[in-house]
PDB file of C-alpha atoms in Angstrom:
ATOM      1  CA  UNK A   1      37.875 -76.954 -80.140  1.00 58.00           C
ATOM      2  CA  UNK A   2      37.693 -73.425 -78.908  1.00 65.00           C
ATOM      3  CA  UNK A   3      37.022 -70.542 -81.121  1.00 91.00           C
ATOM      4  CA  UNK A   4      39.178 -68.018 -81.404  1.00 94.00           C
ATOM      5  CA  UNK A   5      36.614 -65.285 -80.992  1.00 95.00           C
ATOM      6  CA  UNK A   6      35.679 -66.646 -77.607  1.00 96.00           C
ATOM      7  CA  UNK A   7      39.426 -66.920 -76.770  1.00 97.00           C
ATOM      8  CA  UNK A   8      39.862 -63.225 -77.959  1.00 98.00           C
ATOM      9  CA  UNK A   9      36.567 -62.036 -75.772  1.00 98.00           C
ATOM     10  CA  UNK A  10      37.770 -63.957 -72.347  1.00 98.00           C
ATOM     11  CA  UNK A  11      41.061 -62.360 -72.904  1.00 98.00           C
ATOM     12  CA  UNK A  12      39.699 -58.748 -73.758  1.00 98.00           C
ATOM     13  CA  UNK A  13      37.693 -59.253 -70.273  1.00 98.00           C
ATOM     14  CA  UNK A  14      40.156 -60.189 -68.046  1.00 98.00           C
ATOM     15  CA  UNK A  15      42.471 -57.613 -69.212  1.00 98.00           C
ATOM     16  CA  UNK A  16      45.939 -57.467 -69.197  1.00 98.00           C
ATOM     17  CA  UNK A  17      49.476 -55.372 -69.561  1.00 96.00           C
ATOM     18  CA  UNK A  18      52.707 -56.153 -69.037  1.00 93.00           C
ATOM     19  CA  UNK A  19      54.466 -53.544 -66.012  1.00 92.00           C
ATOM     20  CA  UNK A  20      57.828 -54.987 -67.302  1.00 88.00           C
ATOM     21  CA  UNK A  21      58.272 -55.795 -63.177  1.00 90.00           C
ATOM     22  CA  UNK A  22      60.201 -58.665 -64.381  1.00 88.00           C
ATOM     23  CA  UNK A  23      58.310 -60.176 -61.389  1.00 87.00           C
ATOM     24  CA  UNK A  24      57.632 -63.694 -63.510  1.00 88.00           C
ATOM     25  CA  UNK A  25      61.828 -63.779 -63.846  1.00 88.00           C
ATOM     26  CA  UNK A  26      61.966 -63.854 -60.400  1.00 84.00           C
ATOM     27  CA  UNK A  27      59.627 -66.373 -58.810  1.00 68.00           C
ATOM     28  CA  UNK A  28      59.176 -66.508 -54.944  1.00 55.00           C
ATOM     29  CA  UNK A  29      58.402 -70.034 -54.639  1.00 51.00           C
ATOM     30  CA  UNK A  30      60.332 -73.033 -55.552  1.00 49.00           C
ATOM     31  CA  UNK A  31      60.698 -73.136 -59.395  1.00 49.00           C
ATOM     32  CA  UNK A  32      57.698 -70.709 -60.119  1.00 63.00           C
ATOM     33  CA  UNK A  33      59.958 -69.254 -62.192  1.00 68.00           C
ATOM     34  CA  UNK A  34      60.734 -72.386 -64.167  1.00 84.00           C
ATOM     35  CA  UNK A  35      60.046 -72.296 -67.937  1.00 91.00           C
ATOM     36  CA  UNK A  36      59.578 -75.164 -69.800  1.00 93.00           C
ATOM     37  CA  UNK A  37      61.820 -75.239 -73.119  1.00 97.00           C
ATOM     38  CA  UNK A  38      61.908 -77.609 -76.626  1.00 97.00           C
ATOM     39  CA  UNK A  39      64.512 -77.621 -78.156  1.00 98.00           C
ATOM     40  CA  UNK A  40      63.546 -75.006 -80.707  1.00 97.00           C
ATOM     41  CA  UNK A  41      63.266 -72.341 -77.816  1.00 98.00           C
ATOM     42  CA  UNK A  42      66.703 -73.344 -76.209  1.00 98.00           C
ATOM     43  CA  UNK A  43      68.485 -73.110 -79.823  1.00 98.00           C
ATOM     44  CA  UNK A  44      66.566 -69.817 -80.652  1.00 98.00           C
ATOM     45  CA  UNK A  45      67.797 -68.300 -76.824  1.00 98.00           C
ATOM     46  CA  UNK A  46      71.254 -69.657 -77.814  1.00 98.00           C
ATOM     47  CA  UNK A  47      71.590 -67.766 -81.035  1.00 98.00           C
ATOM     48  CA  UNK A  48      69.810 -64.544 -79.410  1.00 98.00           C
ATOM     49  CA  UNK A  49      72.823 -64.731 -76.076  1.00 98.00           C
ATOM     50  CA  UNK A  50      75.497 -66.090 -78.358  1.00 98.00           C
ATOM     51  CA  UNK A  51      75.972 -68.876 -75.873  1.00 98.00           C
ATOM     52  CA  UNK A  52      76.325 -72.413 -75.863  1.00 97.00           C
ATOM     53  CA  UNK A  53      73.221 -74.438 -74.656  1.00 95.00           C
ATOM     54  CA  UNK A  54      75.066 -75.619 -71.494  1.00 94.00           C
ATOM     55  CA  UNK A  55      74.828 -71.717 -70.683  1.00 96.00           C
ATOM     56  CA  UNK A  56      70.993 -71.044 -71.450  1.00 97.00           C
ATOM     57  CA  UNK A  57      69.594 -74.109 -70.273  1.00 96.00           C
ATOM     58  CA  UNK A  58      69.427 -76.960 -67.733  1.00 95.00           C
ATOM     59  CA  UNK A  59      67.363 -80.522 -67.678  1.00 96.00           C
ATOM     60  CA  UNK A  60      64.183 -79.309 -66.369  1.00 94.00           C
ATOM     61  CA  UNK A  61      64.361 -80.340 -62.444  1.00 91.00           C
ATOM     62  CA  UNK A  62      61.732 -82.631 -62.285  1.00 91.00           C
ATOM     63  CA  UNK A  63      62.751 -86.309 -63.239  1.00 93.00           C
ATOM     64  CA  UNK A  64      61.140 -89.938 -63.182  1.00 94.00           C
ATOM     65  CA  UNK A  65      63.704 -92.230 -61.398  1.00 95.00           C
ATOM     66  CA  UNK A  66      63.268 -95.944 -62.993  1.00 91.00           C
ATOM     67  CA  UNK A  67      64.451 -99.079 -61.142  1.00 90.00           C
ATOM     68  CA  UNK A  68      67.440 -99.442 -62.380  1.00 94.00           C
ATOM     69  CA  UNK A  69      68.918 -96.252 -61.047  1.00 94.00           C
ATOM     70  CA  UNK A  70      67.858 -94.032 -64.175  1.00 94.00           C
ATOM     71  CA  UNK A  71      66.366 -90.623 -63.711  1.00 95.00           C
ATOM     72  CA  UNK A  72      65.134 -89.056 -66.905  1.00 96.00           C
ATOM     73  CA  UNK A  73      63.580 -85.523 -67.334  1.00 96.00           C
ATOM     74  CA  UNK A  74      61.239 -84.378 -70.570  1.00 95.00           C
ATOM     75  CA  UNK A  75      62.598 -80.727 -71.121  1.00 94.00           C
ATOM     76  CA  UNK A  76      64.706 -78.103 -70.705  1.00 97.00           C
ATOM     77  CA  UNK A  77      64.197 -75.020 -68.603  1.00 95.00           C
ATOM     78  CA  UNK A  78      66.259 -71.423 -68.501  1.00 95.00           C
ATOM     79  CA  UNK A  79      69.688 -71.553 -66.557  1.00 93.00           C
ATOM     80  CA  UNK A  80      68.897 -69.761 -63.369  1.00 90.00           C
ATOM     81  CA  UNK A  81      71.406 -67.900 -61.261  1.00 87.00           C
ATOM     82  CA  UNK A  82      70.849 -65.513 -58.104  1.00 85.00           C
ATOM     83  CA  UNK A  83      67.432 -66.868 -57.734  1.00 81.00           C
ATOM     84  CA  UNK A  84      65.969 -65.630 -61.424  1.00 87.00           C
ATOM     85  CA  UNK A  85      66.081 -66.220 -64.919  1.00 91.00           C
ATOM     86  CA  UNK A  86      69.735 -65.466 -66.512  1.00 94.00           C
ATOM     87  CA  UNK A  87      68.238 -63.423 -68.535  1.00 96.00           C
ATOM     88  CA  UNK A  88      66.743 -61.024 -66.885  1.00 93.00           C
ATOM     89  CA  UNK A  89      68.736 -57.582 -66.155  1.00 93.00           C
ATOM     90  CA  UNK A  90      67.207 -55.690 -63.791  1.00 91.00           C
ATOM     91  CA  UNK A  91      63.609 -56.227 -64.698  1.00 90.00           C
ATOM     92  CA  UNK A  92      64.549 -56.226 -68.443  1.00 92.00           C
ATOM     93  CA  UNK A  93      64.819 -59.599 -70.868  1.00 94.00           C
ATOM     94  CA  UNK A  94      67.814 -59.513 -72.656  1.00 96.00           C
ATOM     95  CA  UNK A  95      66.537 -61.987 -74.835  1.00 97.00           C
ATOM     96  CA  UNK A  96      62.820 -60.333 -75.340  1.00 94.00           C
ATOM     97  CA  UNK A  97      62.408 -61.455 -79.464  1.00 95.00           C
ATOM     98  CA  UNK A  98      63.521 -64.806 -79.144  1.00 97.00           C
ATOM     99  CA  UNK A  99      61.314 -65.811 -75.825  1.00 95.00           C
ATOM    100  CA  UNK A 100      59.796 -68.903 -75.428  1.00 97.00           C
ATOM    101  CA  UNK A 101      55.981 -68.805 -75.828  1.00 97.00           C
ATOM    102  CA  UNK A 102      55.351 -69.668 -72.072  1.00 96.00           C
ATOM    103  CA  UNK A 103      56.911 -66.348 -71.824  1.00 95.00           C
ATOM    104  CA  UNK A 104      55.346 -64.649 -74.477  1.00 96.00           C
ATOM    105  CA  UNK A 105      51.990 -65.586 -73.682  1.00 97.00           C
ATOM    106  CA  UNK A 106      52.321 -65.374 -69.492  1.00 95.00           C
ATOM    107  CA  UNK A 107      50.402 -65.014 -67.677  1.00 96.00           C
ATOM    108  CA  UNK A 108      47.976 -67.026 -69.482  1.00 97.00           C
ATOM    109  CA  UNK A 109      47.956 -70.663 -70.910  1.00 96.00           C
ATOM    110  CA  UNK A 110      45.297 -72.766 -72.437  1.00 97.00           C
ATOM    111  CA  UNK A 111      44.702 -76.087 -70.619  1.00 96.00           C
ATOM    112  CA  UNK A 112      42.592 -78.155 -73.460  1.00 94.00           C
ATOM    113  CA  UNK A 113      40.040 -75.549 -74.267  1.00 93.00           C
ATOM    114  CA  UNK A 114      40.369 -73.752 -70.885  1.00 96.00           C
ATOM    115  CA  UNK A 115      42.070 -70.395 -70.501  1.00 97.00           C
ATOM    116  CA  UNK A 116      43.947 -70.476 -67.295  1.00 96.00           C
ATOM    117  CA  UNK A 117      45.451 -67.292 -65.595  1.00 96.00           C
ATOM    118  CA  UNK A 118      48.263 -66.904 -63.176  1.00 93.00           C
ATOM    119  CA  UNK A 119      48.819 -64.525 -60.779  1.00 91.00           C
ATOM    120  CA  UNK A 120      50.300 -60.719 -62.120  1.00 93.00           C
ATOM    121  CA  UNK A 121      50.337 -57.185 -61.503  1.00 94.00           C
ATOM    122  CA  UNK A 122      49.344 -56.596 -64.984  1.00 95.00           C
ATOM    123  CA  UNK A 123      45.984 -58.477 -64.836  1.00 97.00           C
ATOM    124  CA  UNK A 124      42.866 -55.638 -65.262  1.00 97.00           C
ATOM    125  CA  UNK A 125      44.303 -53.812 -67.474  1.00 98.00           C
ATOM    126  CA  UNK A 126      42.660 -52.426 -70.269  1.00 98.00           C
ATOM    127  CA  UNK A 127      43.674 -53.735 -73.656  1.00 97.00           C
ATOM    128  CA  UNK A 128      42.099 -53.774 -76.960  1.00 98.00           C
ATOM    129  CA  UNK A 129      40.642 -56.496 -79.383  1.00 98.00           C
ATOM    130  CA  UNK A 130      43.802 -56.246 -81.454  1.00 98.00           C
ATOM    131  CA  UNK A 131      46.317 -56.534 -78.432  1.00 98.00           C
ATOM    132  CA  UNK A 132      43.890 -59.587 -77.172  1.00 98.00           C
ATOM    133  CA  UNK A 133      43.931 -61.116 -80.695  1.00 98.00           C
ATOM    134  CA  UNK A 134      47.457 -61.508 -80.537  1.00 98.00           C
ATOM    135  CA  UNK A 135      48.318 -63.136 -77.621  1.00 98.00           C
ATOM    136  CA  UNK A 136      44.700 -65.260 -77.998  1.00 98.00           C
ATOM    137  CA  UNK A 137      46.451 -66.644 -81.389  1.00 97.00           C
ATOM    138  CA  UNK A 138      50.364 -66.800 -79.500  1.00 98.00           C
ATOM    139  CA  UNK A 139      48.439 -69.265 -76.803  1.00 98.00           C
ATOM    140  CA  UNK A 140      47.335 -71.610 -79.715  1.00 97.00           C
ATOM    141  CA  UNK A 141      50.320 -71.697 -81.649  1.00 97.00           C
ATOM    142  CA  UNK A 142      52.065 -71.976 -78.131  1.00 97.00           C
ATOM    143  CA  UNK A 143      49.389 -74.925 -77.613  1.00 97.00           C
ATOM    144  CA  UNK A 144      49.989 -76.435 -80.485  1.00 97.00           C
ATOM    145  CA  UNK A 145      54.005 -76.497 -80.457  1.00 97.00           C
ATOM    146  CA  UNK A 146      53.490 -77.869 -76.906  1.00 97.00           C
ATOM    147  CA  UNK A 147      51.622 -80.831 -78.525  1.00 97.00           C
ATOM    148  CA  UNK A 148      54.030 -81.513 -81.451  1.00 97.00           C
ATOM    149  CA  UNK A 149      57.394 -81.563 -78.496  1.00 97.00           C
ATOM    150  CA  UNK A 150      54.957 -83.694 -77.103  1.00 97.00           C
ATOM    151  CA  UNK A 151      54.093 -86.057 -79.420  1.00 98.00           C
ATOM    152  CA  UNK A 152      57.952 -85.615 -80.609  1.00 98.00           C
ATOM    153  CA  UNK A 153      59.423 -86.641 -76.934  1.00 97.00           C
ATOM    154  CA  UNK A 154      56.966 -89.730 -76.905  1.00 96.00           C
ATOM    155  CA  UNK A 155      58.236 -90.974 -79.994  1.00 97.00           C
ATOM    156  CA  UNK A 156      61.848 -90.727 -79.106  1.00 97.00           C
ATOM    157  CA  UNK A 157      61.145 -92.446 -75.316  1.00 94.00           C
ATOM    158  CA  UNK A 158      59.622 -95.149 -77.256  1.00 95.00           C
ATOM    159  CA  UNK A 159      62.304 -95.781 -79.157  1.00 95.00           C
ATOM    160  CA  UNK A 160      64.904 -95.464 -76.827  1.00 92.00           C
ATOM    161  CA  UNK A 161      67.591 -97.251 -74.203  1.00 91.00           C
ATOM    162  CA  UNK A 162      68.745 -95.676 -71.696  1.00 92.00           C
ATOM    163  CA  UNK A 163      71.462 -96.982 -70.022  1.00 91.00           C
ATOM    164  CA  UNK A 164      70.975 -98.506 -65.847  1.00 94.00           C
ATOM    165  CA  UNK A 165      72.410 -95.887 -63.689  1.00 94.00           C
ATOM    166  CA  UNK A 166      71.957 -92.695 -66.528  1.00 96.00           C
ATOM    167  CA  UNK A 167      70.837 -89.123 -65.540  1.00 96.00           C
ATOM    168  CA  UNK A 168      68.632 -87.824 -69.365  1.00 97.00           C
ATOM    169  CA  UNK A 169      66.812 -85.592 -70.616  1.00 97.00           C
ATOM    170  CA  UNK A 170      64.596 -87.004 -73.507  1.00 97.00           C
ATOM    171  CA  UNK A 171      63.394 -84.428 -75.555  1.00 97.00           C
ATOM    172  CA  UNK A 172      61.588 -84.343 -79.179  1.00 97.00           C
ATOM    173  CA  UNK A 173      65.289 -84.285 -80.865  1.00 97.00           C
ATOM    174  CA  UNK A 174      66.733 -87.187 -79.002  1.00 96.00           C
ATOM    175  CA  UNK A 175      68.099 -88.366 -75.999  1.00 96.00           C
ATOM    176  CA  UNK A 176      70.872 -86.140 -73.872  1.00 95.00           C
ATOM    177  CA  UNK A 177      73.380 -87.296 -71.042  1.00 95.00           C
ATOM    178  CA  UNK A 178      73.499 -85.467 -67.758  1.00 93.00           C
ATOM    179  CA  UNK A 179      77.159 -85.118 -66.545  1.00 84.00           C
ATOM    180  CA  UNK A 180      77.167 -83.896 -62.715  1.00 65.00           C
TER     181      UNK A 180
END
């Protein structure tokens, strides 16, 4: 297990601010804009739009097809439209306090005990112990809700029947139809 100090220090090194760019919204490649969602994050994004889920999310693209014709997916992702998140105006989130943690913590994630960076325009910049301290203990709670939709979705595909032919998405709260 890491320690948080080390976390904090590897952090503080590499640096970082967010420009508010709103360049992770937009993504240039296909779906490197994609966020992965439980079902937590999707209800907390439907409460902060006022909209139904149908509106803020969408079975996250990537599926398993079985031999029987199913295709199930493990998540949710933000709706897109015009090639970005919904929710971004202009480079703005119109959602900001109820983000999902991949947000929140971008453009870092922790791979087991390995801090992993993605490409910004707000890497190198200065920040301070504090400002590293909070997004070093946002990547392990992040982490650790990660594990517990994990463990979550497992137990539900275990227990589960999904009928031949049936688009899903199986997700730590049960198992969801995919009409069209």
């Amino acid at each position: 297990m890491r320690r948080i100090d080390d976390l904090i220090d590897e952090i503080q090194r590499i640096g970082f601010s967010c420009r508010r760019c709103g360049a992770c919204c937009t993504g240039d490649g296909a779906g490197s804009d994609l966020v992965l969602l439980s079902p937590a994050e999707v209800r907390a994004a439907c409460n902060a739009a006022a909209l139904p889920r149908d509106e803020v999310a969408e079975p996250y693209p990537e599926s398993i097809d079985g031999p029987d014709g199913t295709s199930c997916t493990f998540g949710w992702s933000y709706r897109r439209q015009e090639g970005h998140c919904r929710f971004l105006d202009g480079t703005r989130c119109t959602i900001y306090d109820a983000r999902s943690w991949i947000c929140r913590t971008y453009p870092f994630m922790l791979d087991g005990d390995r801090l992993c960076v993605s490409e910004c325009p707000g890497l190198g910049a200065p920040m301070t112990r504090d400002e590293a301290a909070v997004l070093a203990c946002d990547l392990l709670a992040r982490q650790a809700a990660e594990r517990e939709e994990e463990d979550g979705v497992g137990q539900v595909y275990a227990c589960s029947r999904i009928p031949p032919g049936a688009s899903v998405v199986i997700d730590s709260e049960g198992v969801w139809t995919v009409h069209g």
